[in-house]
Coordinates of C-alpha atoms and ligand atoms in Angstrom, one line a residue:
Chain G
X8 CA -3.8 -15.7 -22.5
X9 CA -0.7 -15.2 -24.6
X10 CA 2.5 -16.2 -22.8
X11 CA 5.7 -14.4 -23.6
X12 CA 9.2 -15.4 -22.7
X13 CA 12.4 -13.5 -22.6
X14 CA 14.6 -16.6 -22.3
X15 CA 12.3 -19.6 -22.9
X16 CA 14.9 -22.3 -22.7
X17 CA 16.0 -21.4 -19.2
X18 CA 12.5 -20.3 -18.0
X19 CA 11.0 -23.7 -18.9
X20 CA 14.0 -25.8 -18.1
X21 CA 13.0 -29.3 -16.8
X22 CA 13.6 -30.1 -13.1
X23 CA 16.4 -32.5 -13.6
X24 CA 18.4 -30.2 -15.8
X25 CA 17.8 -27.3 -13.4
X26 CA 19.3 -29.4 -10.6
X27 CA 22.4 -30.1 -12.6
X28 CA 22.7 -26.4 -13.5
X29 CA 22.2 -25.4 -9.8
X30 CA 24.9 -27.9 -8.6
X31 CA 27.4 -26.6 -11.2
X32 CA 26.7 -23.0 -10.2
X33 CA 26.7 -23.8 -6.5
X34 CA 30.2 -25.3 -6.9
X35 CA 31.4 -22.2 -8.7
X36 CA 29.9 -20.0 -6.0
X37 CA 31.5 -22.0 -3.2
X38 CA 34.9 -21.7 -4.8
X39 CA 34.3 -18.0 -5.2
X40 CA 33.2 -17.7 -1.5
X41 CA 36.3 -19.5 -0.4
X42 CA 38.2 -16.4 -1.6
X43 CA 36.5 -14.1 0.9
X44 CA 37.7 -13.3 4.4
X45 CA 34.3 -14.2 5.8
X46 CA 33.5 -17.5 4.1
X47 CA 36.9 -19.1 4.1
X48 CA 37.2 -20.1 7.8
X49 CA 33.5 -20.6 8.0
X50 CA 33.3 -23.1 5.2
X51 CA 36.4 -24.9 6.3
X52 CA 34.9 -25.4 9.7
X53 CA 31.9 -26.9 8.0
X54 CA 34.2 -29.4 6.2
X55 CA 34.2 -27.6 2.9
X56 CA 37.7 -26.9 1.8
X57 CA 37.0 -26.7 -1.9
X58 CA 34.2 -26.8 -4.4
X59 CA 34.8 -30.6 -4.7
X60 CA 33.4 -31.1 -1.3
X61 CA 30.0 -30.2 -2.8
X62 CA 29.4 -33.5 -4.6
X63 CA 25.7 -33.9 -4.6
X64 CA 22.9 -31.4 -5.0
X65 CA 21.9 -32.1 -1.4
X66 CA 25.3 -31.1 -0.1
X67 CA 24.2 -27.4 0.0
X68 CA 22.7 -28.3 3.4
X69 CA 26.3 -28.5 4.9
X70 CA 26.7 -24.8 4.3
X71 CA 25.9 -22.8 7.4
X72 CA 23.3 -20.0 7.2
X73 CA 24.4 -16.4 6.7
X74 CA 22.6 -13.5 8.5
X75 CA 22.2 -9.8 8.1
X76 CA 24.5 -9.4 11.1
X77 CA 27.2 -11.3 9.3
X78 CA 26.9 -8.9 6.5
X79 CA 27.3 -6.0 8.8
X80 CA 30.4 -7.5 10.3
X81 CA 31.8 -8.0 6.9
X82 CA 31.5 -4.3 6.0
X83 CA 33.3 -3.0 4.0
X84 CA 35.2 -5.9 2.3
X85 CA 34.8 -9.1 4.2
X86 CA 32.7 -10.5 1.4
X87 CA 34.5 -9.1 -1.6
X88 CA 35.6 -12.1 -3.8
X89 CA 37.1 -10.3 -6.8
X90 CA 39.7 -7.6 -7.4
X91 CA 38.3 -4.1 -7.0
X92 CA 39.2 -3.3 -10.6
X93 CA 36.6 -5.9 -11.7
X94 CA 33.9 -4.3 -9.6
X95 CA 31.7 -2.0 -11.7
X96 CA 29.2 -1.0 -9.0
X97 CA 28.4 -1.3 -5.4
X98 CA 25.2 -0.7 -3.4
X99 CA 25.3 0.0 0.3
X100 CA 22.3 -0.1 2.6
X101 CA 22.5 2.1 5.6
X102 CA 19.9 0.3 7.6
X103 CA 18.0 1.9 10.4
X104 CA 20.2 0.3 13.1
X105 CA 23.7 1.6 12.4
X106 CA 26.3 -0.5 10.6
X107 CA 25.8 -0.5 6.9
X108 CA 26.1 -3.4 4.5
X109 CA 27.6 -3.5 1.0
X110 CA 27.1 -5.6 -2.1
X111 CA 29.6 -5.4 -5.0
X112 CA 28.9 -6.3 -8.6
X113 CA 31.1 -7.2 -11.5
X114 CA 30.0 -6.3 -15.1
X115 CA 28.7 -9.8 -15.5
X116 CA 26.8 -9.6 -12.3
X117 CA 25.0 -6.5 -13.3
X118 CA 24.3 -7.9 -16.7
X119 CA 22.9 -11.1 -15.3
X120 CA 20.7 -9.1 -12.8
X121 CA 19.3 -7.2 -15.8
X122 CA 18.6 -10.5 -17.5
X123 CA 16.5 -11.6 -14.6
X124 CA 14.6 -8.4 -14.6
X125 CA 14.0 -8.6 -18.3
X126 CA 12.6 -12.1 -17.8
X127 CA 10.3 -10.8 -15.1
X128 CA 9.0 -7.8 -17.1
X129 CA 8.3 -9.9 -20.2
X130 CA 6.5 -12.5 -18.0
X131 CA 4.0 -9.8 -17.1
X132 CA 3.2 -9.3 -20.8
X133 CA 5.2 -6.1 -21.3
X134 CA 6.7 -5.3 -24.7
X135 CA 8.8 -2.6 -26.3
X136 CA 5.6 -0.7 -26.9
X137 CA 5.2 0.0 -23.2
X138 CA 6.1 3.3 -21.5
X139 CA 7.6 2.5 -18.1
X140 CA 7.6 5.1 -15.4
X141 CA 10.0 4.0 -12.7
X142 CA 9.0 5.6 -9.5
X143 CA 11.4 3.7 -7.2
X144 CA 14.3 5.7 -5.9
X145 CA 17.5 5.5 -7.9
X146 CA 20.8 5.6 -6.2
X147 CA 21.9 3.2 -3.4
X148 CA 18.3 1.8 -3.1
X149 CA 18.3 -1.0 -5.6
X150 CA 14.7 -0.7 -6.6
X151 CA 15.2 2.1 -9.2
X152 CA 18.4 1.0 -11.0
X153 CA 17.4 -2.7 -10.8
X154 CA 14.3 -2.4 -12.9
X155 CA 15.8 0.3 -15.1
X156 CA 18.4 -1.9 -16.7
X157 CA 16.1 -4.8 -17.3
X158 CA 13.4 -2.5 -18.8
X159 CA 15.9 -1.0 -21.2
X160 CA 17.1 -4.5 -22.2
X161 CA 13.5 -5.4 -23.2
X162 CA 13.2 -2.1 -25.0
X163 CA 10.5 -0.4 -23.0
X164 CA 10.5 3.4 -23.0
X165 CA 11.9 4.2 -19.6
X166 CA 11.0 7.3 -17.6
X167 CA 13.6 7.3 -14.8
X168 CA 11.7 9.6 -12.5
X169 CA 12.5 8.0 -9.2
X170 CA 10.4 8.6 -6.1
X171 CA 8.5 11.6 -4.9
X172 CA 7.2 14.8 -6.5
X173 CA 3.7 13.6 -6.9
X174 CA 2.5 16.4 -9.1
X175 CA 5.2 15.9 -11.6
X176 CA 4.7 12.1 -11.6
X177 CA 1.1 12.6 -12.5
X178 CA 2.0 15.1 -15.2
X179 CA 4.5 12.7 -16.8
X180 CA 2.0 9.8 -16.6
X181 CA -0.4 12.0 -18.6
X182 CA 2.1 13.6 -21.0
X183 CA 3.9 10.4 -22.1
X184 CA 1.0 8.0 -21.6
X185 CA 2.9 5.8 -19.2
X186 CA 1.5 2.2 -19.4
X187 CA 3.5 0.6 -16.5
X188 CA 4.5 2.0 -13.2
X189 CA 7.1 0.6 -10.8
X190 CA 6.2 1.9 -7.4
X191 CA 5.5 1.0 -3.7
X192 CA 2.0 0.1 -2.7
X193 CA 1.7 3.0 -0.4
X194 CA 2.8 5.5 -2.9
X195 CA 0.5 4.4 -5.7
X196 CA -2.4 4.7 -3.3
X197 CA -1.2 8.2 -2.5
X198 CA -1.0 9.1 -6.2
X199 CA -4.6 8.1 -6.6
X200 CA -5.7 10.4 -3.8
X201 CA -3.9 13.3 -5.6
X202 CA -5.3 12.7 -9.1
X203 CA -8.3 15.0 -8.5
X204 CA -6.2 17.8 -7.1
X205 CA -3.9 17.7 -10.1
X206 CA -6.9 18.0 -12.5
X207 CA -6.0 14.7 -14.1
X208 CA -8.6 12.0 -14.5
X209 CA -8.2 8.3 -15.0
X210 CA -9.4 8.6 -18.5
X211 CA -6.5 11.0 -19.3
X212 CA -4.1 8.2 -18.5
X213 CA -3.1 5.0 -20.4
X214 CA -2.0 3.0 -17.4
X215 CA -2.3 -0.8 -17.8
X216 CA 0.0 -2.3 -15.2
X217 CA 1.8 -1.6 -12.0
X218 CA 4.7 -3.5 -10.5
X219 CA 4.4 -3.2 -6.7
X220 CA 7.3 -4.0 -4.4
X221 CA 9.8 -2.9 -1.7
X222 CA 7.3 -3.3 1.1
X223 CA 5.0 -6.1 2.1
X224 CA 1.3 -5.6 1.2
X225 CA -1.9 -7.6 1.2
X226 CA -3.9 -9.2 -1.5
X227 CA -6.7 -6.7 -0.6
X228 CA -4.4 -3.8 -1.3
X229 CA -3.6 -5.3 -4.7
X230 CA -7.3 -5.6 -5.4
X231 CA -7.9 -2.1 -4.2
X232 CA -5.2 -0.6 -6.5
X233 CA -6.5 -2.7 -9.4
X234 CA -10.0 -1.4 -8.9
X235 CA -9.0 2.2 -8.3
X236 CA -6.9 2.4 -11.4
X237 CA -8.5 -0.3 -13.5
X238 CA -5.1 -2.0 -14.1
X239 CA -3.3 -5.2 -13.4
X240 CA -1.0 -5.3 -10.5
X241 CA 2.0 -7.6 -10.4
X242 CA 3.9 -8.5 -7.2
X243 CA 7.6 -8.1 -7.3
X244 CA 10.2 -9.5 -4.8
X245 CA 13.8 -8.6 -4.3
X246 CA 16.2 -7.5 -1.6
X247 CA 19.5 -5.7 -2.0
X248 CA 21.5 -8.6 -0.6
X249 CA 20.3 -10.7 -3.5
X250 CA 20.9 -7.8 -6.0
X251 CA 17.5 -6.1 -5.7
X252 CA 14.3 -6.6 -7.6
X253 CA 14.1 -9.5 -10.0
X254 CA 14.5 -12.3 -7.5
X255 CA 10.9 -13.2 -7.9
X256 CA 8.1 -11.8 -10.1
X257 CA 4.6 -12.6 -10.9
X258 CA 3.8 -13.7 -14.4
X259 CA 0.6 -12.8 -16.3
X260 CA -1.3 -15.4 -14.2
X261 CA -0.7 -13.3 -11.0
X262 CA -0.7 -16.3 -8.7
X263 CA 2.6 -16.1 -6.8
X264 CA 6.0 -15.0 -7.7
X265 CA 8.3 -17.2 -9.8
X266 CA 11.7 -17.2 -8.2
X267 CA 14.4 -17.6 -10.8
X268 CA 15.8 -20.8 -9.5
X269 CA 18.7 -21.0 -12.0
X270 CA 20.1 -18.0 -10.0
X271 CA 18.6 -18.4 -6.6
X272 CA 18.7 -21.5 -4.5
X273 CA 15.4 -21.3 -2.7
X274 CA 14.6 -22.7 0.8
X275 CA 12.0 -21.9 3.4
X276 CA 13.0 -22.5 7.0
X277 CA 11.4 -22.4 10.4
X278 CA 12.8 -19.1 11.7
X279 CA 13.1 -20.4 15.2
X280 CA 14.7 -23.8 14.6
X281 CA 16.4 -23.2 11.3
X282 CA 14.8 -26.4 10.0
X283 CA 13.8 -26.7 6.3
X284 CA 10.1 -26.6 5.7
X285 CA 8.2 -28.3 2.9
X286 CA 6.1 -26.6 0.2
X287 CA 3.0 -24.6 1.2
X288 CA 4.4 -24.0 4.7
X289 CA 5.0 -20.4 5.8
X290 CA 8.5 -19.7 7.0
X291 CA 11.6 -17.6 6.4
X292 CA 12.9 -17.5 2.9
X293 CA 16.6 -18.4 2.6
X294 CA 18.4 -17.7 -0.7
X295 CA 21.8 -18.5 -2.2
X296 CA 22.9 -16.3 -5.1
X297 CA 24.3 -18.8 -7.6
X298 CA 25.7 -16.4 -10.1
X299 CA 27.0 -13.2 -8.4
X300 CA 30.8 -13.4 -8.4
X301 CA 31.8 -10.1 -6.6
X302 CA 29.8 -10.8 -3.4
X303 CA 28.8 -14.4 -3.0
X304 CA 26.1 -15.0 -0.4
X305 CA 25.3 -18.6 0.7
X306 CA 22.1 -19.6 2.4
X307 CA 21.2 -16.0 3.3
X308 CA 18.4 -15.6 5.8
X309 CA 16.2 -12.9 4.2
X310 CA 13.9 -12.5 7.2
X311 CA 11.0 -12.4 4.8
X312 CA 8.1 -14.7 5.6
X313 CA 6.4 -16.6 2.7
X314 CA 5.6 -20.1 1.5
X315 CA 6.6 -22.0 -1.6
X316 CA 3.6 -22.8 -3.8
X317 CA 2.9 -26.4 -4.8
X318 CA 2.4 -27.3 -8.4
X319 CA 3.1 -25.9 -11.8
X320 CA 1.9 -22.4 -13.0
X321 CA -0.3 -22.1 -16.1
X322 CA 2.5 -20.2 -17.8
X323 CA 4.6 -23.4 -18.0
X324 CA 7.6 -21.8 -16.3
X325 CA 9.2 -24.4 -14.2
X326 CA 10.7 -22.1 -11.6
X327 CA 8.7 -22.4 -8.4
X328 CA 6.5 -19.7 -7.1
X329 CA 6.4 -18.1 -3.6
X330 CA 3.4 -16.5 -2.0
X331 CA 3.5 -12.7 -1.4
X332 CA 5.7 -11.7 1.5
X333 CA 3.4 -12.1 4.5
X334 CA 5.7 -10.1 6.8
X335 CA 9.3 -9.9 8.0
X336 CA 10.6 -11.8 11.0
X337 CA 11.7 -8.4 12.4
X338 CA 8.4 -6.7 11.7
X339 CA 6.4 -9.1 13.8
X340 CA 4.7 -7.3 16.6
X341 CA 4.0 -8.9 20.0
X342 CA 0.9 -7.3 21.4
X343 CA -0.2 -8.5 24.8
X344 CA 1.6 -11.7 24.0
X345 CA -0.1 -12.2 20.6
X346 CA 2.0 -12.3 17.5
X347 CA 0.7 -10.0 14.8
X348 CA 2.2 -9.0 11.4
X349 CA 1.3 -5.5 10.2
X350 CA 0.2 -7.1 6.9
X351 CA -2.6 -8.9 8.8
X352 CA -4.0 -5.5 9.9
X353 CA -3.6 -4.1 6.4
X354 CA -5.4 -7.2 4.9
X355 CA -8.5 -6.3 7.0
X356 CA -8.7 -2.6 6.6
X357 CA -8.1 -2.7 2.8
X358 CA -11.1 -4.9 2.2
X359 CA -13.4 -2.2 3.6
X360 CA -14.4 0.1 0.8
X361 CA -15.0 3.1 3.0
X362 CA -11.4 3.1 4.0
X363 CA -9.1 5.4 2.0
X364 CA -5.6 4.9 0.9
X365 CA -3.5 5.5 4.0
X366 CA -3.3 4.0 7.4
X367 CA -1.0 3.8 10.4
X368 CA -0.5 1.5 13.3
X369 CA 0.3 2.9 16.8
X370 CA 1.3 0.9 19.8
X371 CA 1.1 2.5 23.3
X372 CA 1.4 1.3 26.8
X373 CA -1.7 1.6 28.9
X374 CA -0.8 0.5 32.4
X375 CA 0.7 -2.9 32.0
X376 CA -1.2 -3.6 28.8
X377 CA -0.4 -2.9 25.2
X378 CA -2.8 -0.7 23.3
X379 CA -3.2 -1.0 19.6
X380 CA -4.4 2.1 17.8
X381 CA -5.2 1.8 14.1
X382 CA -5.6 5.1 12.3
X383 CA -7.2 5.0 8.9
X384 CA -8.2 7.7 6.5
X385 CA -11.7 7.5 5.1
X386 CA -12.4 7.3 1.4
X387 CA -13.9 10.6 0.4
X388 CA -16.2 9.2 -2.3
X389 CA -17.9 6.9 0.2
X390 CA -18.8 9.7 2.6
X391 CA -22.6 10.2 2.7
X392 CA -22.7 12.8 5.4
X393 CA -24.3 10.5 7.9
X394 CA -22.8 10.3 11.4
X395 CA -24.4 6.9 12.2
X396 CA -22.7 5.4 9.1
X397 CA -19.3 6.7 10.2
X398 CA -19.8 5.2 13.6
X399 CA -20.9 1.9 12.0
X400 CA -17.8 2.0 9.9
X401 CA -15.6 2.4 12.9
X402 CA -17.3 -0.5 14.7
X403 CA -16.9 -2.6 11.6
X404 CA -13.2 -2.0 11.5
X405 CA -12.8 -2.8 15.2
X406 CA -14.9 -6.0 14.9
X407 CA -13.1 -7.3 11.8
X408 CA -9.7 -6.6 13.2
X409 CA -10.6 -8.3 16.5
X410 CA -11.9 -11.4 14.6
X411 CA -8.7 -11.5 12.5
X412 CA -5.9 -10.7 15.0
X413 CA -7.7 -11.5 18.3
X414 CA -6.7 -8.1 19.7
X415 CA -9.2 -5.5 20.3
X416 CA -7.9 -2.3 18.7
X417 CA -8.9 1.3 19.0
X418 CA -9.7 2.7 15.6
X419 CA -9.4 6.4 14.7
X420 CA -10.9 7.8 11.5
X421 CA -9.1 10.6 9.8
X422 CA -9.5 12.9 6.9
X423 CA -7.8 11.9 3.7
X424 CA -4.3 13.5 3.5
X425 CA -4.0 13.9 7.2
X426 CA -1.8 10.9 8.0
X427 CA 1.9 11.1 7.0
X428 CA 2.7 10.4 3.4
X429 CA 5.6 8.2 2.3
X430 CA 6.9 8.5 -1.2
X431 CA 9.3 5.6 -0.8
X432 CA 9.0 2.8 1.7
X433 CA 6.2 3.4 4.1
X434 CA 6.7 3.5 7.9
X435 CA 3.3 2.2 9.0
X436 CA 4.1 1.2 12.5
X437 CA 4.9 3.6 15.4
X438 CA 5.8 1.7 18.5
X439 CA 5.7 4.0 21.5
X440 CA 5.9 1.2 24.1
X441 CA 9.0 1.6 26.3
X442 CA 11.2 -1.4 25.8
X443 CA 12.0 -2.9 29.2
Chain I
X10 CA -38.6 22.4 -2.6
X11 CA -35.8 20.3 -1.3
X12 CA -32.7 22.2 -0.3
X13 CA -29.2 20.9 -0.5
X14 CA -27.0 20.9 2.5
X15 CA -23.3 20.2 2.6
X16 CA -21.9 17.7 5.1
X17 CA -18.2 17.9 5.8
X18 CA -16.2 15.2 7.6
X19 CA -13.8 16.9 10.1
X20 CA -11.3 15.4 12.4
X21 CA -11.3 17.0 15.9
X22 CA -8.0 18.6 15.0
X23 CA -7.3 22.1 16.2
X24 CA -8.2 24.8 13.7
X25 CA -10.0 22.5 11.3
X26 CA -13.4 24.2 11.6
X27 CA -11.6 27.5 11.1
X28 CA -10.0 26.2 7.9
X29 CA -13.4 25.5 6.4
X30 CA -14.9 28.8 7.5
X31 CA -12.0 30.9 6.3
X32 CA -12.0 29.1 2.9
X33 CA -15.7 29.8 2.5
X34 CA -15.2 33.4 3.7
X35 CA -12.4 34.0 1.2
X36 CA -14.6 32.7 -1.6
X37 CA -17.5 34.9 -0.5
X38 CA -19.8 32.0 0.4
X39 CA -22.5 32.9 2.8
X40 CA -23.3 30.4 5.4
X41 CA -27.0 30.5 6.1
X42 CA -27.0 27.8 8.8
X43 CA -24.4 25.7 10.5
X44 CA -24.4 22.8 12.9
X45 CA -21.8 20.3 14.1
X46 CA -22.6 16.7 14.9
X47 CA -19.8 15.4 17.0
X48 CA -18.4 12.1 18.2
X49 CA -15.3 11.9 20.4
X50 CA -12.8 12.0 17.6
X51 CA -14.4 13.5 14.6
X52 CA -17.4 15.6 13.7
X53 CA -19.6 16.3 10.7
X54 CA -20.2 19.9 9.9
X55 CA -23.4 20.6 8.2
X56 CA -23.9 23.9 6.4
X57 CA -26.6 25.5 4.3
X58 CA -25.2 27.9 1.8
X59 CA -26.5 29.8 -1.3
X60 CA -24.6 27.8 -3.9
X61 CA -24.2 24.3 -2.5
X62 CA -22.8 22.5 -5.6
X63 CA -20.1 25.0 -6.3
X64 CA -19.2 25.3 -2.7
X65 CA -18.9 21.5 -2.3
X66 CA -16.6 21.4 -5.4
X67 CA -14.5 24.2 -3.8
X68 CA -14.2 22.2 -0.6
X69 CA -13.3 19.0 -2.3
X70 CA -10.7 20.8 -4.4
X71 CA -9.1 21.9 -1.1
X72 CA -9.0 18.4 0.2
X73 CA -12.1 18.3 2.4
X74 CA -14.4 15.3 2.5
X75 CA -17.7 16.8 1.6
X76 CA -21.0 15.4 0.3
X77 CA -24.4 16.9 -0.6
X78 CA -27.5 15.9 1.3
X79 CA -31.2 16.7 0.6
X80 CA -32.8 18.6 3.4
X81 CA -36.1 20.3 4.0
X82 CA -36.3 23.8 5.6
X83 CA -39.6 25.0 7.1
X84 CA -40.6 28.2 8.6
X85 CA -41.8 28.1 12.2
X86 CA -45.0 30.2 12.6
X87 CA -44.6 33.2 14.8
X88 CA -47.2 32.1 17.4
X89 CA -47.2 30.0 20.5
X90 CA -47.0 26.4 19.7
X91 CA -45.6 27.0 16.2
X92 CA -42.8 24.4 16.7
X93 CA -45.1 21.9 18.3
X94 CA -47.5 22.0 15.4
X95 CA -44.7 21.0 13.0
X96 CA -43.4 18.2 15.2
X97 CA -46.9 16.9 15.7
X98 CA -47.5 16.6 12.0
X99 CA -44.4 14.6 11.7
X100 CA -44.9 12.4 14.7
X101 CA -48.1 11.0 13.5
X102 CA -46.6 10.2 10.1
X103 CA -44.3 7.3 9.3
X104 CA -41.5 9.7 8.1
X105 CA -38.3 9.4 10.0
X106 CA -36.2 12.4 11.1
X107 CA -32.5 11.6 11.0
X108 CA -31.6 14.9 12.5
X109 CA -32.8 18.5 12.7
X110 CA -31.4 21.9 13.6
X111 CA -32.7 25.4 13.7
X112 CA -31.6 28.9 13.0
X113 CA -33.0 32.4 12.9
X114 CA -33.3 34.3 9.7
X115 CA -31.7 37.7 10.0
X116 CA -34.0 40.1 8.2
X117 CA -37.4 38.8 9.3
X118 CA -36.4 37.3 12.7
X119 CA -38.2 34.2 11.7
X120 CA -37.2 30.8 13.1
X121 CA -36.3 28.2 10.5
X122 CA -36.0 24.5 11.1
X123 CA -33.9 22.2 8.9
X124 CA -34.8 18.5 8.7
X125 CA -33.1 15.6 7.3
X126 CA -35.8 13.1 6.5
X127 CA -35.5 9.6 5.2
X128 CA -38.2 10.4 2.6
X129 CA -37.9 14.2 1.9
X130 CA -40.4 14.3 -1.0
X131 CA -43.1 12.6 1.0
X132 CA -42.4 14.9 3.9
X133 CA -42.8 18.0 1.8
X134 CA -46.2 16.9 0.5
X135 CA -47.4 16.2 4.0
X136 CA -46.1 19.5 5.5
X137 CA -47.7 21.6 2.7
X138 CA -51.0 19.8 3.2
X139 CA -50.8 21.0 6.8
X140 CA -50.2 24.6 5.6
X141 CA -46.6 24.6 6.9
X142 CA -44.3 26.9 4.9
X143 CA -41.5 25.0 3.2
X144 CA -38.7 27.2 2.2
X145 CA -37.4 27.0 -1.4
X146 CA -33.9 27.4 -2.7
X147 CA -34.5 30.9 -4.0
X148 CA -35.7 32.1 -0.6
X149 CA -32.6 30.7 1.1
X150 CA -30.5 32.6 -1.3
X151 CA -32.4 35.8 -0.5
X152 CA -32.3 35.4 3.2
Ligands
ZN27 ZN1 3.6 -18.3 -14.2

C-alpha cells in the first residue's frame, strides 16, 4: 500500500517532540482563553492566572472541563478571544434544545482547519486527480465548508453540491465521474436505493471512495456501503465546537481515525465520574483545540463515546487513533432499565443481507413497560416471494437484537422507500414515551 | 409448461393494493389470477398476468418489491371429484406444495388451480402422466 502524506514532518512527529509542541500550544491557548469573559474567572479559580502556570505537560489536568451548556451560556460572545475585525467567519449551531452556540474563526484558524482536512484527505489516498462531490450541507453546518476548503487545498475537483436533491446528485456523479463522495451514512444508502429509478447503474459511475460522517454508524453499515457501491469507505470525525470535520480521519488502513494531536489534545473520560480512562477503554472524548485563536475551547466534553486505540498504525503516522463513535452520551436510550445505544441496534440489522438501507427505532409505553419497535425496510433484491422466508427474516432480526441488547423488540418490515428519508443527519429514534 | 407468477411485497398500508392494481390497469395489464398471503403487518400479493417479465419490471420501476416465481397451473376436470384427483396424484408423490390457489376462467367457466411446487418440472411430468391438463403460457394469455 502506498502511503501519501500532506505534511509528513508533522504527521510522523515523534512522541517527545509532539509533547513539547502540545505544551507550547497549550500555553498559547491558555493565554488566549484568559482574554475571554468565560475562561478568565474560571481559570483563575483553578489557580491559572497566566500561561506560566502551565509548566509541565501534565498541568493541563488542572483545567476544568467545559460543557455544551457552558457554550450556550457564552452565546454570543463570552468565548470570543480576538477583536471582531480579526474574525473572518463564524458558525452557529441552533441545536434542537433552544439556545444556540457560536464558534468564531480568524483567517489563520480557517487556514489551519483546511490544513487538517488536507492531511485527512491525502491520508485516504486521494490526489488532485480525484473528483470530489461534497454532499454535506454548506452554510452554518460545518460539514460542507469544512471539507471543501481542504479538498481545494489538495487540488481535488470539488463539486459543491451540498445535501439533498437525490436525482441531481446521481446525475452529477455520472456526468463528472465523481470518484469521492462526502456524505452521511443514511444518505448514501438512500442514494443507492434510488440508482435504479434514475436509470443509472453502478457501472456508469467512477466512484472509488466515500467519506462518511456527521452521524454515528456501525462497522456493518460501512461494510454494507462498501459492498453495495464496491468502494472504500473512510470514517470521518469532527464537531462544530472543534471546527468541524478534520478532527479525526481514517487513513488508507481504515483501522480507526487518526486524531491530529498537534491540534487536538485528546482525552477519554468516564462520563459519570469525569475520571481519565486509559487506552482501549470506551468513554467520552474530551478535546482541547490547541490552535484556534478566535474561540479557545479547553477540555471540551464532546459527548461522543469512543476509545483510543493502542499501538501504532501501519501508515507510520504517530497521531493516535480512536475507534468509530459508538454513540453519544445524550443518545443513550434507557429501555426498561437497560442502556442501549442506537448504534448497537444498527450494528445488528445492517449485518442481515435481506435488510434494506433504511430503518427507524420507535419507543412506546405499554402499561408500565417500555416497548421497542424496530422498523426496517427490506432489500428488494433479496425478496423471493416466499412468505415463510419473510417471517423467518423477522424472527431472525428479533432474535439477533435480543441476543445483542437483551431487550426483546417488536420488528416491523416495510417496503423500501416507505420510511422517512433524511438527506442530512438522520433522525432514527422516535421516543414516544411520556417523560415523567 | 411452467408459468411465471409475480409476487409483490406489500405493507398493510391503506391503499397499497389499490396502488398496484391501478398501476397495472393504467398499463393495460390483465390480471388473470390474484391472491394475497397475509401476515399481521404485511402481505404478499401473487398475480398471474399475460406478460410477467415486463409487468415485474414496471412494478419495480415504480418502487414495488416484486419477484418472479415459477408456478404450475392445471385445469380441474369438469366432473365430480376432479379436484380430488389432482390432489391425490400429488399426495402420493414426494413433491411439496408451498401454496396453491384457484380461479375460474371466464370464457369456458373452467376451474384452474395454481400451484407453487418445490420441484415444478418433476410435478409437470407427473401430472401429465396422470392425464391432468397443465396450462401453458400461451393459453393463459388467451384466457
Ligand atoms: Zn494510519
